[in-house]
PDB file of C-alpha atoms and ligand atoms in Angstrom:
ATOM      1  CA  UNK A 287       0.000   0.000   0.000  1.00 95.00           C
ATOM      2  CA  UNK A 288       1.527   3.625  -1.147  1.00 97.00           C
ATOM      3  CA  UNK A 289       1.063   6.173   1.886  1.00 98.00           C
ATOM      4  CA  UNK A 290       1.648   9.357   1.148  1.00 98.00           C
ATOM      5  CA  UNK A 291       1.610  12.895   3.587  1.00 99.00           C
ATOM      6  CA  UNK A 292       0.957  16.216   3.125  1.00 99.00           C
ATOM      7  CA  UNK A 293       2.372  18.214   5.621  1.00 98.00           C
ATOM      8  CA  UNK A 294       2.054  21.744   6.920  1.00 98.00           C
ATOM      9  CA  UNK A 295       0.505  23.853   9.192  1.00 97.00           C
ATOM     10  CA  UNK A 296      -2.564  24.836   7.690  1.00 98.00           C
ATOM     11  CA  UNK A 297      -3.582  27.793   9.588  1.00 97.00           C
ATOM     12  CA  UNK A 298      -6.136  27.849   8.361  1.00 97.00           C
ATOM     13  CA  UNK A 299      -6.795  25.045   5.393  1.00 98.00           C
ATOM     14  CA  UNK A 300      -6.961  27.048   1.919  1.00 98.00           C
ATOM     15  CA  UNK A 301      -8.549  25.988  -2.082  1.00 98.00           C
ATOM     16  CA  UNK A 302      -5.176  25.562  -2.914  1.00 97.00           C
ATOM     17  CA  UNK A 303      -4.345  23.089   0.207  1.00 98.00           C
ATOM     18  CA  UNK A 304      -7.614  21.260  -0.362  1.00 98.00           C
ATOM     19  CA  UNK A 305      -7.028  21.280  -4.724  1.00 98.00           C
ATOM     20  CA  UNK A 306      -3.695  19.492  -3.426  1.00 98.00           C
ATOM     21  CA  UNK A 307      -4.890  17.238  -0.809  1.00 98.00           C
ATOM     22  CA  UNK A 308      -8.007  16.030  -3.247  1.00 98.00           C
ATOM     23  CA  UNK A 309      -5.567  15.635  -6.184  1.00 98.00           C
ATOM     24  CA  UNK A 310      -2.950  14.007  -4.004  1.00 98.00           C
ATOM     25  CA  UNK A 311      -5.088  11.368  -2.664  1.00 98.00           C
ATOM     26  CA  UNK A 312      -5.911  10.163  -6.334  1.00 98.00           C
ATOM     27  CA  UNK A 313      -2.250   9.278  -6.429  1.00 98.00           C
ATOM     28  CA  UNK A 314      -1.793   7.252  -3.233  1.00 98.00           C
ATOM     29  CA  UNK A 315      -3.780   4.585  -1.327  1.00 98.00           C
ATOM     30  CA  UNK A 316      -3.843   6.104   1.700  1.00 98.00           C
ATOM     31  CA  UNK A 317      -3.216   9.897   2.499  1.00 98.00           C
ATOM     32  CA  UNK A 318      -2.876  11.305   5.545  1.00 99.00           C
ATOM     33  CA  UNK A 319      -2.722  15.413   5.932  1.00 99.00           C
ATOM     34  CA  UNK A 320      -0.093  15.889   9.004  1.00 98.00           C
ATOM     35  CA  UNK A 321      -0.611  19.246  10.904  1.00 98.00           C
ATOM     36  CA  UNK A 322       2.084  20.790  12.578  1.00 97.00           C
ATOM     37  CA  UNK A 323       1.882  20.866  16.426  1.00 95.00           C
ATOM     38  CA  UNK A 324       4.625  22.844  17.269  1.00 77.00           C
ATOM     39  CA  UNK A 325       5.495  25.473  14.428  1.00 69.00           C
ATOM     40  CA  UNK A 326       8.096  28.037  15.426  1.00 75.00           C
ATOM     41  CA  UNK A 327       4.824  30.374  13.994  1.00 79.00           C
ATOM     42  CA  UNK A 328       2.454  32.161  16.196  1.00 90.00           C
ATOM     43  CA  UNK A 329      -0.432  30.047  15.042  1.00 95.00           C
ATOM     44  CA  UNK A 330      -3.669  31.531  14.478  1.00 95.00           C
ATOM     45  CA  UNK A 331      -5.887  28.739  14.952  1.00 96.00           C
ATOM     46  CA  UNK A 332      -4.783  25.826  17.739  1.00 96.00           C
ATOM     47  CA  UNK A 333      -4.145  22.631  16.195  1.00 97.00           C
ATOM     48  CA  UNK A 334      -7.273  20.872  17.223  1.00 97.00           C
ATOM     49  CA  UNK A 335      -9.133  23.401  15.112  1.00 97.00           C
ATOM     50  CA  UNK A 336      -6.901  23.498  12.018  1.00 98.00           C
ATOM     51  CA  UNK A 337      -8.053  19.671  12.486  1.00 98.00           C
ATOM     52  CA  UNK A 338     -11.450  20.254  12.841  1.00 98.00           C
ATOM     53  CA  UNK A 339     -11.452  22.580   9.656  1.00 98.00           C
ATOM     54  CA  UNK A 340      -9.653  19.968   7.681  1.00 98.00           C
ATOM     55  CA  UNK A 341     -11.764  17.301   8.300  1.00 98.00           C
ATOM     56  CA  UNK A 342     -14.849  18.787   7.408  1.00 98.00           C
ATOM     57  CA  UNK A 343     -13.190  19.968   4.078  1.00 98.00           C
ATOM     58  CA  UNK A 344     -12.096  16.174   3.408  1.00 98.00           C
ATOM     59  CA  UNK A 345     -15.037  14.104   5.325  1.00 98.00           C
ATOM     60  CA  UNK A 346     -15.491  13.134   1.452  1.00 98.00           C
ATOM     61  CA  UNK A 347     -12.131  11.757   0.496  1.00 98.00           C
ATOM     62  CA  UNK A 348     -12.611   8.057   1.754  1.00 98.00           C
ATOM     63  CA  UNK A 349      -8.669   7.646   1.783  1.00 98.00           C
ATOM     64  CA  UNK A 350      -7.781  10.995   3.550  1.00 98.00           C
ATOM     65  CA  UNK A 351      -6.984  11.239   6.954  1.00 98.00           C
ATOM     66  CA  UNK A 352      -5.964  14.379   9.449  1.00 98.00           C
ATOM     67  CA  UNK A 353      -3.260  13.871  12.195  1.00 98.00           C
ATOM     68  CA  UNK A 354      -0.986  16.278  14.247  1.00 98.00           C
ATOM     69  CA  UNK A 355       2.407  15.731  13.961  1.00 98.00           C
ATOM     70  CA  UNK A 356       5.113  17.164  16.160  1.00 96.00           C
ATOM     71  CA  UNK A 357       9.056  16.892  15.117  1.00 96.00           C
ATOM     72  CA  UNK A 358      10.281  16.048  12.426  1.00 97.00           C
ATOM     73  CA  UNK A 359       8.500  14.964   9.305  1.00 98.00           C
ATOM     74  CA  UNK A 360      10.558  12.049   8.492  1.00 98.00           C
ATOM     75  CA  UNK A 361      10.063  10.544  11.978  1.00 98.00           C
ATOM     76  CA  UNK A 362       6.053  11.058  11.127  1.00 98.00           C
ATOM     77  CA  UNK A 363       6.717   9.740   7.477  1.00 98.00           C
ATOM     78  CA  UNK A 364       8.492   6.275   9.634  1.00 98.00           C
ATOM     79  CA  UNK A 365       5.410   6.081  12.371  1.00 98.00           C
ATOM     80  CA  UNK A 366       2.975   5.991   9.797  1.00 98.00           C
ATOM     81  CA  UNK A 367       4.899   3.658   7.136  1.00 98.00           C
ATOM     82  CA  UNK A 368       4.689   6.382   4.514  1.00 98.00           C
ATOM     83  CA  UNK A 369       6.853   6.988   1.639  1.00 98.00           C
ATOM     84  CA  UNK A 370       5.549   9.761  -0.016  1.00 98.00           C
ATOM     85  CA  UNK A 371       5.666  13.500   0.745  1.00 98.00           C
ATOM     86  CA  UNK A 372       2.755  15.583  -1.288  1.00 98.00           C
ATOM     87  CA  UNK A 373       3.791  19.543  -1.253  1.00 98.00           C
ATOM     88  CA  UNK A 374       2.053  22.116  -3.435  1.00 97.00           C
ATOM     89  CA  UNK A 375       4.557  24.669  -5.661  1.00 97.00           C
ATOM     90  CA  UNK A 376       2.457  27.615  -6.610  1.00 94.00           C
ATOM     91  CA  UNK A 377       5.078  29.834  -8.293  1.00 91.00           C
ATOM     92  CA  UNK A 378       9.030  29.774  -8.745  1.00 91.00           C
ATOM     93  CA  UNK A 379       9.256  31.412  -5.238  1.00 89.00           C
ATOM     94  CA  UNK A 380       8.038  28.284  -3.392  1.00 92.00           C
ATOM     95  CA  UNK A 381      10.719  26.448  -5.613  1.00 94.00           C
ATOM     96  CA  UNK A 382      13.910  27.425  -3.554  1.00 95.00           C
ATOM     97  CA  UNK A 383      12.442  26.513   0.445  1.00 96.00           C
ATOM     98  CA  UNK A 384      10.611  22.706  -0.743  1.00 97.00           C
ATOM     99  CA  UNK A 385      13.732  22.088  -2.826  1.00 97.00           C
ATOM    100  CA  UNK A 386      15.758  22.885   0.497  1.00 98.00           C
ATOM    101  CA  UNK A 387      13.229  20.933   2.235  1.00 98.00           C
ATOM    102  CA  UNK A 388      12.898  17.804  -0.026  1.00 98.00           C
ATOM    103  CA  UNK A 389      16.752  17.502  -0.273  1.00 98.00           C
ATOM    104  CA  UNK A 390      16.981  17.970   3.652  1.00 98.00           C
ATOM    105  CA  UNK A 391      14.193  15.358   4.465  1.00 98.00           C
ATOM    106  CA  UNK A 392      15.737  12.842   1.866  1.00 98.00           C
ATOM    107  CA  UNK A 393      18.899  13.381   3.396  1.00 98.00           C
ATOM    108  CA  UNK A 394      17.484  12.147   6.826  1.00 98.00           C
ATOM    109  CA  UNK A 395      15.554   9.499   5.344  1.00 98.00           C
ATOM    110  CA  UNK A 396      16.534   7.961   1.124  1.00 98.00           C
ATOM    111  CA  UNK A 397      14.253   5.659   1.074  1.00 98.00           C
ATOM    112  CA  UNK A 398      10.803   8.721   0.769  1.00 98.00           C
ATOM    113  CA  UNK A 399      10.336  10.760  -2.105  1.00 98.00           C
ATOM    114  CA  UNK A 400       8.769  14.614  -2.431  1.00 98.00           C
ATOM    115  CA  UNK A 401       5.987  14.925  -5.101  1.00 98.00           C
ATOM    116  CA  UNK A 402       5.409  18.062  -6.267  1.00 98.00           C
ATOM    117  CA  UNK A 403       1.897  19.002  -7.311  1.00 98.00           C
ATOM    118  CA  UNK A 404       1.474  22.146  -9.412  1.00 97.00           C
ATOM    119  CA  UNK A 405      -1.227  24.571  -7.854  1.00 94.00           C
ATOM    120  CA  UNK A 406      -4.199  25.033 -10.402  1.00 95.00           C
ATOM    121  CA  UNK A 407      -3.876  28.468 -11.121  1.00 95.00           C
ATOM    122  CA  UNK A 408      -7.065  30.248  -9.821  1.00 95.00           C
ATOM    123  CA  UNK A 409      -5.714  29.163  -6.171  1.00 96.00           C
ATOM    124  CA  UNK A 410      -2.034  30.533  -6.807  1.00 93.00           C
ATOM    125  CA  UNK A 411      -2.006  33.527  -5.457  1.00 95.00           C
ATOM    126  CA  UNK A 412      -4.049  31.915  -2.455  1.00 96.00           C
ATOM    127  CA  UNK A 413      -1.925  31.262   1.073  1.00 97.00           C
ATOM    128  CA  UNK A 414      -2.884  31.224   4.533  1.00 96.00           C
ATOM    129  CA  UNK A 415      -1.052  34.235   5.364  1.00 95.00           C
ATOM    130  CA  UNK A 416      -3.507  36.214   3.429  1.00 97.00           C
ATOM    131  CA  UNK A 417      -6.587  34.379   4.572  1.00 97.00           C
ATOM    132  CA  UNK A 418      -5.549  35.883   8.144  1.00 96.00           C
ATOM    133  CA  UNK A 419      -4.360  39.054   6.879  1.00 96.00           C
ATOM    134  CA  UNK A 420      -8.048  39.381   5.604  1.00 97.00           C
ATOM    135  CA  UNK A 421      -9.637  38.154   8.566  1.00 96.00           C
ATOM    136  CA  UNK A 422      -7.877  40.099  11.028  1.00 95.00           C
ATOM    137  CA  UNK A 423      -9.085  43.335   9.006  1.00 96.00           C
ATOM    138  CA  UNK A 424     -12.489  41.315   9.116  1.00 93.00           C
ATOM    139  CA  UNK A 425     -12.511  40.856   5.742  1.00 95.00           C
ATOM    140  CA  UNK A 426     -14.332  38.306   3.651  1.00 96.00           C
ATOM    141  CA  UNK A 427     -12.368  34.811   3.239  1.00 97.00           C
ATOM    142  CA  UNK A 428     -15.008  33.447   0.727  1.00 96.00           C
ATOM    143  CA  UNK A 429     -13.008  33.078  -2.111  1.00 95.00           C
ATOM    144  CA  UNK A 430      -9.728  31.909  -0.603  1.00 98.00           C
ATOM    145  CA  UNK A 431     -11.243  29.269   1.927  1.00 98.00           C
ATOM    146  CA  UNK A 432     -13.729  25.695   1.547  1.00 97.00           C
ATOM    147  CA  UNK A 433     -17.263  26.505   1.280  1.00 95.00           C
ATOM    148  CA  UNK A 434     -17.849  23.598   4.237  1.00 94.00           C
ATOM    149  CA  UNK A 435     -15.164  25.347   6.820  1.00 94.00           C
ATOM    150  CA  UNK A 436     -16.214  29.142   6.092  1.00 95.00           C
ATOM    151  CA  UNK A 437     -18.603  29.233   9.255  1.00 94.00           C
ATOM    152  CA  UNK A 438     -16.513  27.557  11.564  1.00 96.00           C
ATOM    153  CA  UNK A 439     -13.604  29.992  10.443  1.00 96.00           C
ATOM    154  CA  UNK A 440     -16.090  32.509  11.748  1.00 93.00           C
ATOM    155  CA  UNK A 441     -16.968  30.856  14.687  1.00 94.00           C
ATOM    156  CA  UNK A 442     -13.168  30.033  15.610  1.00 95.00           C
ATOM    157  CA  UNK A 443     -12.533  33.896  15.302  1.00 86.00           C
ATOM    158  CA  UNK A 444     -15.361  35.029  17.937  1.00 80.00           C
TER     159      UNK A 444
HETATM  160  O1  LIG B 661       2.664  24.809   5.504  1.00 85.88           O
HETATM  161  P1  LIG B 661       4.099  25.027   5.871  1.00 85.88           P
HETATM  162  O2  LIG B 661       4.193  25.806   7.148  1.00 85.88           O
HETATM  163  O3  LIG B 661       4.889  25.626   4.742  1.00 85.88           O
HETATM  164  O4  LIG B 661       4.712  23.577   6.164  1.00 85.88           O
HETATM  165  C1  LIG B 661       6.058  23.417   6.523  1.00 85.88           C
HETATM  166  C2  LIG B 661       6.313  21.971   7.025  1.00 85.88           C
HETATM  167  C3  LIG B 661       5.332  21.622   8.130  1.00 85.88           C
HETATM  168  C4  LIG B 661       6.156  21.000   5.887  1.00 85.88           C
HETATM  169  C5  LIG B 661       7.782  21.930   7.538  1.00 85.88           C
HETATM  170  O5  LIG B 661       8.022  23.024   8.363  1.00 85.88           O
HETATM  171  C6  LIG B 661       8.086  20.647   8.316  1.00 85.88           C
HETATM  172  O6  LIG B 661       8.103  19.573   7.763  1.00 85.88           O
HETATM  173  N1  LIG B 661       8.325  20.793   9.644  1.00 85.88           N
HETATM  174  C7  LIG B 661       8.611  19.707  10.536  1.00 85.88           C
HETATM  175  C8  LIG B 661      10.074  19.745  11.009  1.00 85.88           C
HETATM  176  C9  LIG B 661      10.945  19.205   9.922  1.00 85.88           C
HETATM  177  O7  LIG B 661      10.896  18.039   9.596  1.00 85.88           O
HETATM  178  N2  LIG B 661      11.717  20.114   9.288  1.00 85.88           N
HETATM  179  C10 LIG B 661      12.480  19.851   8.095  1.00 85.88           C
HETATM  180  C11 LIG B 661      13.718  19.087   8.333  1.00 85.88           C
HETATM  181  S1  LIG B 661      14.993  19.903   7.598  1.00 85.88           S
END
């Protein structure tokens, strides 16, 4: 069975995480989205929320699964027996940090692989960064954020 991850810290889930996460999990058996416990970032959202909004925008992707992760990825790749890494390269500026970041986790770990997916490009100029930007100016997130999480987004923020 091919496991793959898609890591990050989703805070909070965007179209273009979801685009790669749906598009991902046509290309492995299993998928599992890992969120980031302990960024070095202030996060916005706590990670049993950036759960909660990623499992409502995947509760219909059969073979996708959301779990923290704390550490490093490859140790999380090893715990769950997956090989694959699934990141998301939305212009030439994401190029230089996930090539740094693919090398670096192959390094630790040759036997995984990083599969880049190419952002569809109505979501590239989409990143969480913005989608709190926006909402701390209590702006409206519709067009950057799933339909199914927009209220709890709300909610969260309250
Ligand atoms: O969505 P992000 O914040 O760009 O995701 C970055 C992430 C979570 C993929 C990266 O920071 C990560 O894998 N962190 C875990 C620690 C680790 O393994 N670092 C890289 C080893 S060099």
């Amino acid at each position: 069975m091919r496991i793959g991850v898609v890591p990050g810290s989703f805070d909070p889930v965007t179209l273009g995480h979801l685009d790669i996460i749906e598009r991902g999990s046509r290309i492995v058996d299993r998928l599992i989205v890992g969120v980031l416990e302990n960024s070095s970032k202030q996060p916005m959202f706590t990670v049993e929320q950036r759960i909660m909004l990623l499992k409502k925008a995947t509760e219909n992707l059969p073979n996708v699964e959301v779990l923290p992760f704390s550490g490093l990825l490859v140790d999380f790749l090893k715990e769950q027996h997956a090989t694959e890494v699934i990141r998301g390269l939305r212009a030439v500026t994401d190029f230089e940090y996930e090539l740094q970041l693919a090398q670096a986790n192959r390094s630790l770990y040759p036997e995984m692989e990083t599969i880049f997916l190419t952002t569809n490009v109505s979501y590239s100029y989409i990143s969480s960064t913005i989608v709190k930007d926006v909402l701390k100016h209590n702006g409206d997130v519709g067009h950057f954020v799933p339909a199914s999480t927009l209220e709890m987004i709300y909610q969260f923020r309250r």
